[in-house]
CSV table of C-alpha atoms in Angstrom, one decimal:
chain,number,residue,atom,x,y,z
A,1,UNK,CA,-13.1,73.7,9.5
A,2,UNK,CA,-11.5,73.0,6.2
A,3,UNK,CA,-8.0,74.9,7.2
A,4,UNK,CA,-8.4,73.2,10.4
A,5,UNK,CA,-8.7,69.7,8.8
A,6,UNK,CA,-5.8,70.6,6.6
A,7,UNK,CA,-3.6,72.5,9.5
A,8,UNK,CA,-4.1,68.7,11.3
A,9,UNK,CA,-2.9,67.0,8.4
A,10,UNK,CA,-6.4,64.6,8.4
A,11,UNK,CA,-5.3,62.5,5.1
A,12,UNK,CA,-6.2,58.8,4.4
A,13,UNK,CA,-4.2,56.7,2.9
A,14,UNK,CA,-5.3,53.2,1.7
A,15,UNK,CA,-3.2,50.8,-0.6
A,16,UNK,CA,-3.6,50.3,-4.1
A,17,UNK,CA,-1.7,48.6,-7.2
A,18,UNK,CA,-0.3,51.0,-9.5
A,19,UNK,CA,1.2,50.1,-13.2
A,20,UNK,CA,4.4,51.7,-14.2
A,21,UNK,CA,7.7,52.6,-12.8
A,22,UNK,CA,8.6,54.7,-10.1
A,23,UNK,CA,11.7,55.2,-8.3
A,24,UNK,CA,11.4,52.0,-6.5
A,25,UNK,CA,9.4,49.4,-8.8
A,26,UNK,CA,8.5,48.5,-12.3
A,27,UNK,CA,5.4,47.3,-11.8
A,28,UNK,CA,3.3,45.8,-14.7
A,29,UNK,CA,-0.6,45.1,-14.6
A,30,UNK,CA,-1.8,41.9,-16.5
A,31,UNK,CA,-5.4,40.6,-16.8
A,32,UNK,CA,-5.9,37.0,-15.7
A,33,UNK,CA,-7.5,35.7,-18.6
A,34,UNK,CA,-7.7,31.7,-19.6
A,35,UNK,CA,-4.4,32.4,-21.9
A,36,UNK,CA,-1.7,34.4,-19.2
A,37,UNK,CA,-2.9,31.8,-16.7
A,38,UNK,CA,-0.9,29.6,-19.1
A,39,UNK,CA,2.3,32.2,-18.7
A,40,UNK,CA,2.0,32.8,-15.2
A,41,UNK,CA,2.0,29.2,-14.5
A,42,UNK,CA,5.2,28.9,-16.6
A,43,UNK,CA,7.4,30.0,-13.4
A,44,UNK,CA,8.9,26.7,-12.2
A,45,UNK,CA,8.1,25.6,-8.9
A,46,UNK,CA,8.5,21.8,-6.9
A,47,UNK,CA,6.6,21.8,-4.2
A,48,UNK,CA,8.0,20.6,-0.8
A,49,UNK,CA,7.5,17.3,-0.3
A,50,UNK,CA,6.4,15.2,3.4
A,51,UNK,CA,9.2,13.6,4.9
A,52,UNK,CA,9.8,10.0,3.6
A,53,UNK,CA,8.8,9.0,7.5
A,54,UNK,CA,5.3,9.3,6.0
A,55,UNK,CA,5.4,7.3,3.0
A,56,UNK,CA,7.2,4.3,5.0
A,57,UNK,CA,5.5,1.3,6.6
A,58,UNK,CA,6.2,-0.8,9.1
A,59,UNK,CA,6.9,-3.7,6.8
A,60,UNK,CA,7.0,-7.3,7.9
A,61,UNK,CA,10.4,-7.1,9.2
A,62,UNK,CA,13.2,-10.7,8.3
A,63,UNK,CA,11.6,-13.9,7.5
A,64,UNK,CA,10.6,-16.5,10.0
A,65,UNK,CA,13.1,-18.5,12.0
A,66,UNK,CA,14.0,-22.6,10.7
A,67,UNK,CA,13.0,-25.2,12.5
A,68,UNK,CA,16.1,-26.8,13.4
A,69,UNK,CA,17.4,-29.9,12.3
A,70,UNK,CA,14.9,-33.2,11.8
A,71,UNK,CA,15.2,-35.5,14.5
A,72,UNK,CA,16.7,-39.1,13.5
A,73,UNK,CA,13.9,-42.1,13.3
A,74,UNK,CA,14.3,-44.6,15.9
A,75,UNK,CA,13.4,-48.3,15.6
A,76,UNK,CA,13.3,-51.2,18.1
A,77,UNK,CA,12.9,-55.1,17.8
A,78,UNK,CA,9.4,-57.2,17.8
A,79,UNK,CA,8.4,-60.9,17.1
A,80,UNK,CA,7.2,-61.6,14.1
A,81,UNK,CA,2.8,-61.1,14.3
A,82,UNK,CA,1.2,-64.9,13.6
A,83,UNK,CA,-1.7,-62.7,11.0
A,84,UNK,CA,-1.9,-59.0,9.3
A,85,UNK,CA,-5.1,-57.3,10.1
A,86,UNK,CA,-6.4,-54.9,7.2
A,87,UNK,CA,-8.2,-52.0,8.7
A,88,UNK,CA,-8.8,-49.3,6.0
A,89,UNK,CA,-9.4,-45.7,6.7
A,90,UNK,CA,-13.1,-44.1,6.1
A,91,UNK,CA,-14.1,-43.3,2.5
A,92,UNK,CA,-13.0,-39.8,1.4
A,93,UNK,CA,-14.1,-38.3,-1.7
A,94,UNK,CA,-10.8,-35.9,-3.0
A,95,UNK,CA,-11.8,-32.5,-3.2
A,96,UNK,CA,-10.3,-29.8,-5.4
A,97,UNK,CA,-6.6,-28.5,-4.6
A,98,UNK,CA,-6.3,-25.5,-2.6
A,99,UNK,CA,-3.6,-23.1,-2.7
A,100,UNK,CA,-1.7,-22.8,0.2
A,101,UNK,CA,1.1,-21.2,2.3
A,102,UNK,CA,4.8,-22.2,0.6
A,103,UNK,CA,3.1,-23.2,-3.1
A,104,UNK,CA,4.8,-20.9,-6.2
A,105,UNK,CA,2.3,-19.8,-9.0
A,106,UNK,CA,3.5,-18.4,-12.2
A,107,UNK,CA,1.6,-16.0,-14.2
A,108,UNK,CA,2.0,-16.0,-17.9
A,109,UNK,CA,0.7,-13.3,-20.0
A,110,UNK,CA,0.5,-14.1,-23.4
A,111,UNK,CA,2.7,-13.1,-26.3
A,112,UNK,CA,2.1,-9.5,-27.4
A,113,UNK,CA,1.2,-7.8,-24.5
A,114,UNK,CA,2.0,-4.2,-23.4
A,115,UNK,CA,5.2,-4.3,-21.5
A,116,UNK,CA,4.1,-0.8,-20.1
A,117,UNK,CA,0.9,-2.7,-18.9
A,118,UNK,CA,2.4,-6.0,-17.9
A,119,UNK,CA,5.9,-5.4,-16.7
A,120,UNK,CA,5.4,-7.0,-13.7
A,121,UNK,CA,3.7,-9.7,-15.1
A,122,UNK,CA,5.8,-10.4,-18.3
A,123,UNK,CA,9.2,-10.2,-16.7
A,124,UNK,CA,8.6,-12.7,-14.0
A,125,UNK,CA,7.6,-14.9,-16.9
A,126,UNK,CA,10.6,-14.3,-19.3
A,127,UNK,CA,12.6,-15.1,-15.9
A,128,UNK,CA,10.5,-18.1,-14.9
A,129,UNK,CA,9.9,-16.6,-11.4
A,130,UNK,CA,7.0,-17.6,-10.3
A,131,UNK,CA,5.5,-15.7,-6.9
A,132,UNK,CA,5.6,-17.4,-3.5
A,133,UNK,CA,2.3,-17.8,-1.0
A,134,UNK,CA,3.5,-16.5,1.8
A,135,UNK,CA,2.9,-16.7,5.5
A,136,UNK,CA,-0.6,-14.2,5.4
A,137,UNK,CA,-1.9,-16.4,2.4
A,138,UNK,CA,-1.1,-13.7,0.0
A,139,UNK,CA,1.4,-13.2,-3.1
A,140,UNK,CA,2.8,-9.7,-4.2
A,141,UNK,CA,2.8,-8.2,-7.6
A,142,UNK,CA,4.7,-5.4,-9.0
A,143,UNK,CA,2.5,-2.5,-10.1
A,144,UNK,CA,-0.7,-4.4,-8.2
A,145,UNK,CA,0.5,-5.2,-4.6
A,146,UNK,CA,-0.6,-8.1,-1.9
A,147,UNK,CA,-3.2,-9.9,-2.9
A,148,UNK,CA,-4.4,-13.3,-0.9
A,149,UNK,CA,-5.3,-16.5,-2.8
A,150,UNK,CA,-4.3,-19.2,0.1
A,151,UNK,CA,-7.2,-21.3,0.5
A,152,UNK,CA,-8.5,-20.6,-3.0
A,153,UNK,CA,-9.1,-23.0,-5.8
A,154,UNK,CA,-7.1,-22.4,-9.1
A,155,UNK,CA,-10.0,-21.0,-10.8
A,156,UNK,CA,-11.2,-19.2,-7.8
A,157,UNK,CA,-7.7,-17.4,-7.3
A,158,UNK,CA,-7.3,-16.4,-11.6
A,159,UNK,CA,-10.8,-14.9,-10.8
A,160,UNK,CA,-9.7,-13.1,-7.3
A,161,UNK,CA,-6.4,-11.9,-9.4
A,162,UNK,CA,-8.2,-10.8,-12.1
A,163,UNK,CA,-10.1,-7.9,-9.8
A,164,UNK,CA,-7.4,-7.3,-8.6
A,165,UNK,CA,-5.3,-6.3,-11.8
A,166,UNK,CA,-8.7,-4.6,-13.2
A,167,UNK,CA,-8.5,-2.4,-9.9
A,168,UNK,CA,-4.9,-1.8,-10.8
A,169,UNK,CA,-5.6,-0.6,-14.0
A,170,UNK,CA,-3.5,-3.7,-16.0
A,171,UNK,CA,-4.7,-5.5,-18.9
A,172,UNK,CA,-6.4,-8.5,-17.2
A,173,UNK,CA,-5.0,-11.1,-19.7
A,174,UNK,CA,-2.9,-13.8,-18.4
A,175,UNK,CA,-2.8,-17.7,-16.9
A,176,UNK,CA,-2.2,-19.2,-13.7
A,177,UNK,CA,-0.4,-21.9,-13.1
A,178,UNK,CA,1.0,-24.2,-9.9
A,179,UNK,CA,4.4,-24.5,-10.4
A,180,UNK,CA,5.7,-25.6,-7.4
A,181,UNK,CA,3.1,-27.5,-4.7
A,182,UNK,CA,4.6,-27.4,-0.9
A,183,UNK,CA,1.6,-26.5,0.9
A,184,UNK,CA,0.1,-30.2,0.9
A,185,UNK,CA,2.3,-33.3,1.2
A,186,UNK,CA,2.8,-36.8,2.6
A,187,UNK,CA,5.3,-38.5,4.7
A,188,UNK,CA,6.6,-42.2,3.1
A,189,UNK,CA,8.7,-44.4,5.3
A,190,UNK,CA,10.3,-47.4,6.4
A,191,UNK,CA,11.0,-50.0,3.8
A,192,UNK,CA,11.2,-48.0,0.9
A,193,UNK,CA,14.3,-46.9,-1.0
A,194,UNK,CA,13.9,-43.3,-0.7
A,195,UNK,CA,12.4,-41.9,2.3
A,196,UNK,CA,10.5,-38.6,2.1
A,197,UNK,CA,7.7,-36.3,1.8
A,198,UNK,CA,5.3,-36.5,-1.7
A,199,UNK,CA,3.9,-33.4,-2.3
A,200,UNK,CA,-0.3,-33.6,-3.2
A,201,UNK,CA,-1.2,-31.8,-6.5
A,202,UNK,CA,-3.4,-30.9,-8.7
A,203,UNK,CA,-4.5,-34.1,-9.3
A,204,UNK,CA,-5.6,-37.1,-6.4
A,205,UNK,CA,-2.7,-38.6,-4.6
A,206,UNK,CA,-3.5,-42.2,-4.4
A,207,UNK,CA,-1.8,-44.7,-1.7
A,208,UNK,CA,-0.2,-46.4,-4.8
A,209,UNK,CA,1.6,-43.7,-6.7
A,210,UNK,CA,2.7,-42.2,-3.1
A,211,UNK,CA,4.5,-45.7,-2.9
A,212,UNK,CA,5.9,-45.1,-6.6
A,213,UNK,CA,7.0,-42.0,-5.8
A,214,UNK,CA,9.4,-43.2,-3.7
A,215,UNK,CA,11.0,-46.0,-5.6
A,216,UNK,CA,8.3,-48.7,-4.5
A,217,UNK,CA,9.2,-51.2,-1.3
A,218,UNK,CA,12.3,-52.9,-0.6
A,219,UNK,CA,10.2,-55.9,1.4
A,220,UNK,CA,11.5,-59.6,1.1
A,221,UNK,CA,8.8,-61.0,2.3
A,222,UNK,CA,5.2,-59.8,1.4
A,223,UNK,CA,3.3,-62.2,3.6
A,224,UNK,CA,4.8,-59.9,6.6
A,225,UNK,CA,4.7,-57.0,5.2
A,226,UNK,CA,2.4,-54.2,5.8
A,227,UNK,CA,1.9,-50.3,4.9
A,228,UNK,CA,0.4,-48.6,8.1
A,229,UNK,CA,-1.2,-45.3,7.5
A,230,UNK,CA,-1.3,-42.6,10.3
A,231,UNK,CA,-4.3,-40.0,10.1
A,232,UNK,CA,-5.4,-37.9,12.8
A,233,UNK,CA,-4.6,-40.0,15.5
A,234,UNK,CA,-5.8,-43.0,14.1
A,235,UNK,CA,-3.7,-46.1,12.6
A,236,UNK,CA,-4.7,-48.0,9.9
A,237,UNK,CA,-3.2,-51.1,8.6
A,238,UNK,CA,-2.9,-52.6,4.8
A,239,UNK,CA,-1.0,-56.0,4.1
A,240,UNK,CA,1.0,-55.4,1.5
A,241,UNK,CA,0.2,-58.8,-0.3
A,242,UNK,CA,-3.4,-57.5,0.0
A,243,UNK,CA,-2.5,-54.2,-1.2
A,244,UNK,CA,-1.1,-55.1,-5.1
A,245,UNK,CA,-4.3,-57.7,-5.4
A,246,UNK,CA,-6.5,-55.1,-4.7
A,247,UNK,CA,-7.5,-52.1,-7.4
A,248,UNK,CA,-9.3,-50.3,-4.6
A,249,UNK,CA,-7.0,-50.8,-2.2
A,250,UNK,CA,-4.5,-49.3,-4.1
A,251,UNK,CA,-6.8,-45.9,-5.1
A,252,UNK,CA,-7.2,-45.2,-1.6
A,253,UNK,CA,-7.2,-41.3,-1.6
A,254,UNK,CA,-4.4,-39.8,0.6
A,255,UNK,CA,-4.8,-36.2,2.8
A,256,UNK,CA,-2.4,-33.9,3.6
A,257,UNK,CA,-0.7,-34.5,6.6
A,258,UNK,CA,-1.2,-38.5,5.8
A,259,UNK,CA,2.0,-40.5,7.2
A,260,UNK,CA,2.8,-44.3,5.8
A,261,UNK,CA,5.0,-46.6,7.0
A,262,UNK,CA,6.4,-49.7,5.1
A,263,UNK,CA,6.9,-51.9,7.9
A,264,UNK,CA,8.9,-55.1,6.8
A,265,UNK,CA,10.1,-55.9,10.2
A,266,UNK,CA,6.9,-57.3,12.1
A,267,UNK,CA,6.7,-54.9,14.8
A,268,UNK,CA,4.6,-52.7,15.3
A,269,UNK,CA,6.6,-50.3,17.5
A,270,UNK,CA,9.0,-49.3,14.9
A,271,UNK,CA,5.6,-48.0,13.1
A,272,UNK,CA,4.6,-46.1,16.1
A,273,UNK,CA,8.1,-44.9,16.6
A,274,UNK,CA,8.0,-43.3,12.9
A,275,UNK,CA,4.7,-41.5,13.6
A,276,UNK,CA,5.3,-40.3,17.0
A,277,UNK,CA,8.4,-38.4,15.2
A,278,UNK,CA,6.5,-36.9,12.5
A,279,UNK,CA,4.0,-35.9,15.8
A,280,UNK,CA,7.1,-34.4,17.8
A,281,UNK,CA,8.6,-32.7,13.9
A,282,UNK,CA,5.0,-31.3,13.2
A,283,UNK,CA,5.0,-29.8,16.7
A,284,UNK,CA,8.0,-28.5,17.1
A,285,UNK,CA,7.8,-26.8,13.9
A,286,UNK,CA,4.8,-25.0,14.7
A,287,UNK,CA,6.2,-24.1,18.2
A,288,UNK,CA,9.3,-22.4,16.1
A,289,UNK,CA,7.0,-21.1,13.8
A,290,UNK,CA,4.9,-19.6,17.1
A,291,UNK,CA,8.3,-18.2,18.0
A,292,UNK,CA,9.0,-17.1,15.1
A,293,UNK,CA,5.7,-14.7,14.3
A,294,UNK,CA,5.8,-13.5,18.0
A,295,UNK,CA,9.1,-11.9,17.2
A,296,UNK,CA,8.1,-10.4,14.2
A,297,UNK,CA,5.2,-8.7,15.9
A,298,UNK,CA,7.6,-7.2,18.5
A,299,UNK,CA,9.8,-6.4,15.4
A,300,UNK,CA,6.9,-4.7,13.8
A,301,UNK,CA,5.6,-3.0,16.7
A,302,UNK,CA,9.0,-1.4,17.5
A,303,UNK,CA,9.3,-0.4,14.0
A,304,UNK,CA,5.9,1.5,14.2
A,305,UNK,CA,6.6,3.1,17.3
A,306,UNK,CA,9.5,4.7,15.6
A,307,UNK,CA,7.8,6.0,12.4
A,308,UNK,CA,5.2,7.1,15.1
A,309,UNK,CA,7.6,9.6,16.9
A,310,UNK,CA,9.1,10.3,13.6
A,311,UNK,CA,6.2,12.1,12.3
A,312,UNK,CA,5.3,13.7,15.4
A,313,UNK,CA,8.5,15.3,15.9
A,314,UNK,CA,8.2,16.4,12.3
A,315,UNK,CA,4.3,18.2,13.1
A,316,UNK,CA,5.7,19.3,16.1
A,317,UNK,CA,8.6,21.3,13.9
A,318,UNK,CA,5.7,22.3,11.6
A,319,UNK,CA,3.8,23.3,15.2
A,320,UNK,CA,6.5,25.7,16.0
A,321,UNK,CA,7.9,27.2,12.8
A,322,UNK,CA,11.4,25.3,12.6
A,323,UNK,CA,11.2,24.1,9.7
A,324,UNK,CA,11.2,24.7,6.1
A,325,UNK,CA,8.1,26.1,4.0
A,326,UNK,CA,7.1,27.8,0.9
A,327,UNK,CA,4.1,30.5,2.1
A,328,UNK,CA,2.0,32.9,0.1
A,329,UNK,CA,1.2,36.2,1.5
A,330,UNK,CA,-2.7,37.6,1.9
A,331,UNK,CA,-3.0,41.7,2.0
A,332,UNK,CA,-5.8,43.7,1.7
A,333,UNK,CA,-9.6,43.3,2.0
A,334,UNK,CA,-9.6,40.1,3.5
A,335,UNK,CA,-11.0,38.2,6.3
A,336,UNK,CA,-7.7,37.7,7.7
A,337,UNK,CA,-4.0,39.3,6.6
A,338,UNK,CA,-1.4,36.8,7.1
A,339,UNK,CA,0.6,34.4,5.4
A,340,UNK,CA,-0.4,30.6,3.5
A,341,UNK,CA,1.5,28.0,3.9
A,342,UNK,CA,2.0,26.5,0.4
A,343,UNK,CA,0.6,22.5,0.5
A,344,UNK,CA,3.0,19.8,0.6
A,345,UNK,CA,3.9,17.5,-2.5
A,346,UNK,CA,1.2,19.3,-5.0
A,347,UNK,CA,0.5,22.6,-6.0
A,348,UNK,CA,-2.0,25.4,-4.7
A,349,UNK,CA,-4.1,27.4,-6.7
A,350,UNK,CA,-5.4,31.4,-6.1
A,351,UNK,CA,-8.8,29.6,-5.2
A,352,UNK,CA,-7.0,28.0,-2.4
A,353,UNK,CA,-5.2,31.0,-0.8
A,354,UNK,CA,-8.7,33.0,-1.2
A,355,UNK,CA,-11.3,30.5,0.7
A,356,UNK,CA,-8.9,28.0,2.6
A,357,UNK,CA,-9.5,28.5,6.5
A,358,UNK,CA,-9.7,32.0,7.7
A,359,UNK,CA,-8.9,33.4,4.7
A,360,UNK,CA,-11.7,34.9,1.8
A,361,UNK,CA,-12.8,37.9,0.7
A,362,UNK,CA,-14.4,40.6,2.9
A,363,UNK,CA,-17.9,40.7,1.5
A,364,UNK,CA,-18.5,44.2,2.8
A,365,UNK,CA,-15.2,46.1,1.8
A,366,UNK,CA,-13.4,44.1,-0.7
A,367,UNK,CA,-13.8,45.1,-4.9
A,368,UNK,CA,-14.0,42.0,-6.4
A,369,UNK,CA,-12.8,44.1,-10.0
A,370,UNK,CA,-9.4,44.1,-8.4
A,371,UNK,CA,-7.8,40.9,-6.9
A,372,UNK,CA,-4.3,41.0,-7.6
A,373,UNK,CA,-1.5,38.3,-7.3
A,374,UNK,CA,2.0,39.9,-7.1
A,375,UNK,CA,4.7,38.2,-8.1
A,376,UNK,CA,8.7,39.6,-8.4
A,377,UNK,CA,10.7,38.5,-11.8
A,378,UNK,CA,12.5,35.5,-11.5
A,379,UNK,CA,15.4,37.8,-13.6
A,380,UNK,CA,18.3,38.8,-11.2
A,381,UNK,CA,19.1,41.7,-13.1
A,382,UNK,CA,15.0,42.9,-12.9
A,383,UNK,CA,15.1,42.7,-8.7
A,384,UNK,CA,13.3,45.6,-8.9
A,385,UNK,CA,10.5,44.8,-11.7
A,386,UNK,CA,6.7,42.9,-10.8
A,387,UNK,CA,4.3,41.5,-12.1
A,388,UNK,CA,0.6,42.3,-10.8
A,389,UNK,CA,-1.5,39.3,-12.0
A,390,UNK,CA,-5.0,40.8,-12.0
A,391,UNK,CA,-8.5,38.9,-11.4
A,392,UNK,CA,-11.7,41.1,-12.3
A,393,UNK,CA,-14.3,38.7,-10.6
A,394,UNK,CA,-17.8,41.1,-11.4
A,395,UNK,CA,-18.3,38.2,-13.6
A,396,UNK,CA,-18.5,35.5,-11.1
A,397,UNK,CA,-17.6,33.2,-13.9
A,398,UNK,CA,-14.4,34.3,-13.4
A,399,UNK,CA,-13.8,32.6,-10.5
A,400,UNK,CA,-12.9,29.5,-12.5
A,401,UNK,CA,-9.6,31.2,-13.5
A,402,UNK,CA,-9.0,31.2,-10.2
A,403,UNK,CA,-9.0,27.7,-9.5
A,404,UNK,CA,-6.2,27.5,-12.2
A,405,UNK,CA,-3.4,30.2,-11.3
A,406,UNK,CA,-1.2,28.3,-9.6
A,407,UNK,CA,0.4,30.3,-6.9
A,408,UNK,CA,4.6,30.8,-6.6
A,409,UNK,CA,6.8,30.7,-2.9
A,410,UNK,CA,6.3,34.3,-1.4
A,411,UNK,CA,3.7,35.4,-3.8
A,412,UNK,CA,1.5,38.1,-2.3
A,413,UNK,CA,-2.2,37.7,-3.1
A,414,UNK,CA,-3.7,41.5,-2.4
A,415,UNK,CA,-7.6,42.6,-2.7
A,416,UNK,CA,-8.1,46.3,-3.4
A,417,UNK,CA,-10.9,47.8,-1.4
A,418,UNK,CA,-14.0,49.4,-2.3
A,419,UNK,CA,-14.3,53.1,-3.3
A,420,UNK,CA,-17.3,53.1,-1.0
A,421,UNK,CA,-15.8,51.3,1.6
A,422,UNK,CA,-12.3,54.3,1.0
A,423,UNK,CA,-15.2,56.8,1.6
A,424,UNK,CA,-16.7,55.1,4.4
A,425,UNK,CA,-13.4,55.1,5.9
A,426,UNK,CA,-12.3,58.8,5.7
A,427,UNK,CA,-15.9,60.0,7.2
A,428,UNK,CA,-15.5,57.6,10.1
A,429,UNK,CA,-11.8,59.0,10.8
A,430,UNK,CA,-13.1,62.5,10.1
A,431,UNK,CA,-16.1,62.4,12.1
A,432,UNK,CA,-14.6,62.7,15.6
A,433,UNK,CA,-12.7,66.1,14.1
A,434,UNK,CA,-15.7,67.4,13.1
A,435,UNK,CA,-17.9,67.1,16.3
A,436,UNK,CA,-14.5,68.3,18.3
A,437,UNK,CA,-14.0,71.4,15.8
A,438,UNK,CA,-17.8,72.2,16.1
A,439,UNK,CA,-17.7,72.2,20.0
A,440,UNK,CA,-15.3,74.6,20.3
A,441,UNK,CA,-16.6,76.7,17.9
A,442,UNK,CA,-20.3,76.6,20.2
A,443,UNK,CA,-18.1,77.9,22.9
């Protein structure tokens, strides 16, 4: 039986790392211990990174469309009115200011700070930019990103931004400040020397300093003259004499939106002529402004659509193997021999190779004393010479080195097998020669 065994040339053959040189390698065996993880980790390597496709956003495309130019005011004749009713609006009790859409804040961070910390911060203060509120209610900060304060109270907002840089990880030490308040205003016109809008601030706009702010009233004749005030569709009506004998009269609490009208003329129609333009202005503004975000939406729809196909034609590449990857090779006594493909934009350890997926240690046939990574020298002139990083993992506590070994481009991670499983082997591939040897001797 033996000669006949040996005449058939029955010989198994399994794979095995083995240190030294021979004719066609210079292979040397080191232990993976907590200090040559350090050396084998020394061999640069950048991962591949994801297409910049996948990093991009949609954005919020160009800013929104101007309204077009301001209509002209138009005014027409009346006779004089023989009295000047006073109608006074209802009582309203001013409320704090709210930060709205088109105000500029300024954050100031106070001398000393870290510049590492509060770049952001700091140098839009040195350069006395303050940060716009825009159309979504929100402001955006270097180093922290959008965050929405429209329709906040000062204090409210230096307490929303104040999460916010905590979340960030920056110093939370700074002011806030209105610098610029657009959000909120009032229309003056007629017989005033400079026609225009008053913006409302922090503090209570009163009827008076509205009429201050724009250089007083040019009237003549006060017994005529009266300052009509146009809120949410209704009119009311202030004689002017009345108006400077009154205290109260004068502290009447303007809104936003509020539109007065000095009128010096005694008609009544130039009045409604000067509010029925602000009514057209208001709404063709917001009709351009309706315009305006409806294109943007197409804008960014179109511009999604496109990072959309982007990225699936880039994981249909990745589908089909056409394009470039850094993979790690798994031999041996594992679940399944084939290659990893190395992550993209961090690094991948032995651990990862080992129990990612499909791959892991066969539990019946692999010797956990000899898990091997194999890695060729990085030398030109040493093409032939390898390393064999070796992980004896009896001690299961060794695993944790493991998790640390970061793995190279076309390193082969290879598990020896088991002498009893090398055994095993041979009498199963010997077995059917014996029973076939023994049957013809019976005959």
């Amino acid at each position: 039986m033996a000669l006949s065994l040996s005449a058939c040339g029955v010989v198994y053959h399994s794979q095995k790392v083995v240190a030294g040189a021979t004719d066609d390698a210079k292979v040397r065996v080191v232990p993976i211990t907590s200090q040559s993880v350090l050396v084998a980790n020394r061999a640069s390597y950048t991962p591949l990174d994801l297409p910049a496709v996948f990093r991009t956003t949609s954005g919020t495309g160009g800013g929104l469309r101007g309204a077009g130019a301001v209509p002209e005011p138009s005014y027409t004749a009346q006779t004089r009115p023989n009295a000047l009713e006073t109608r006074l609006p209802p009582v309203h009790r001013p409320q704090p200011y709210t930060i709205g859409v088109g105000d500029v804040v300024l954050l100031a961070t106070p001398a000393g700070s870290s510049v590492e910390q509060l770049s952001g911060l700091l140098a839009a203060q040195n350069s006395r930019q303050g940060y716009t509120v825009q159309d979504d209610g929100s402001i955006a900060i270097p180093d922290v990103g959008r965050v929405s304060i429209a329709g906040l109270t000062l204090e409210e907002a230096e307490a929303t931004l104040f999460q916010s840089l905590v979340s960030a990880q920056i110093e939370p030490t700074f002011s806030l400040e209105i610098s610029e308040f657009n959000s909120k205003k009032i229309s003056v016109g007629g017989a005033v020397p400079n026609p225009g809008v008053v913006p409302i601030t922090l503090t209570p706009l009163y009827l008076d300093e509205a009429l201050a702010g724009v250089g007083g009233t040019t009237a003549d004749n006060m017994d005529y003259t009266s300052v009509r005030l146009y809120r949410d569709g209704s009119l009311y009506q202030i004689p002017l004499e009345s108006l400077y004998a009154s205290d109260s009269l004068q502290k009447i609490p303007l809104l936003p939106g509020d539109s007065i009208f000095v009128d010096d003329t005694y008609q009544l129609d130039q009045a409604s002529a000067y509010f029925s333009q602000q009514i057209q202005l208001a709404s063709y503004r917001q009709g351009a402004r309706t315009a305006a975000l409806s294109q943007l939406s197409a804008e960014v729809a179109l511009r999604r659509a496109q990072l959309a196909e982007a990225r699936a034609n880039y994981t249909a590449q990745v589908q089909f193997d056409a394009t470039d990857r850094d993979y790690v090779y798994l031999a041996g006594e594992v679940d399944t021999q084939g290659r990893f493909p190395l992550p993209l934009g961090r690094q991948a350890s032995l651990a990862d190779a080992l129990y990612e997926g499909a791959a892991g240690l066969a539990t019946t046939t692999a010797d956990p004393r000899h898990i091997y990574v194999l890695r060729g020298s990085e030398n030109p002139m040493e093409f032939d010479a390898f390393t064999a990083w070796k992980l004896d993992t009896s001690n299961a506590t060794a695993l944790t080195l493991a998790t640390r070994l970061e793995l190279r481009p076309n390193d082969i991670v290879f598990v020896a097998e088991q002498p009893v499983a090398r055994w095993n082997r041979v009498i199963n591939q010997l077995t059917p020669t014996i029973i076939s040897i023994t049957a013809s001797a019976a005959g």
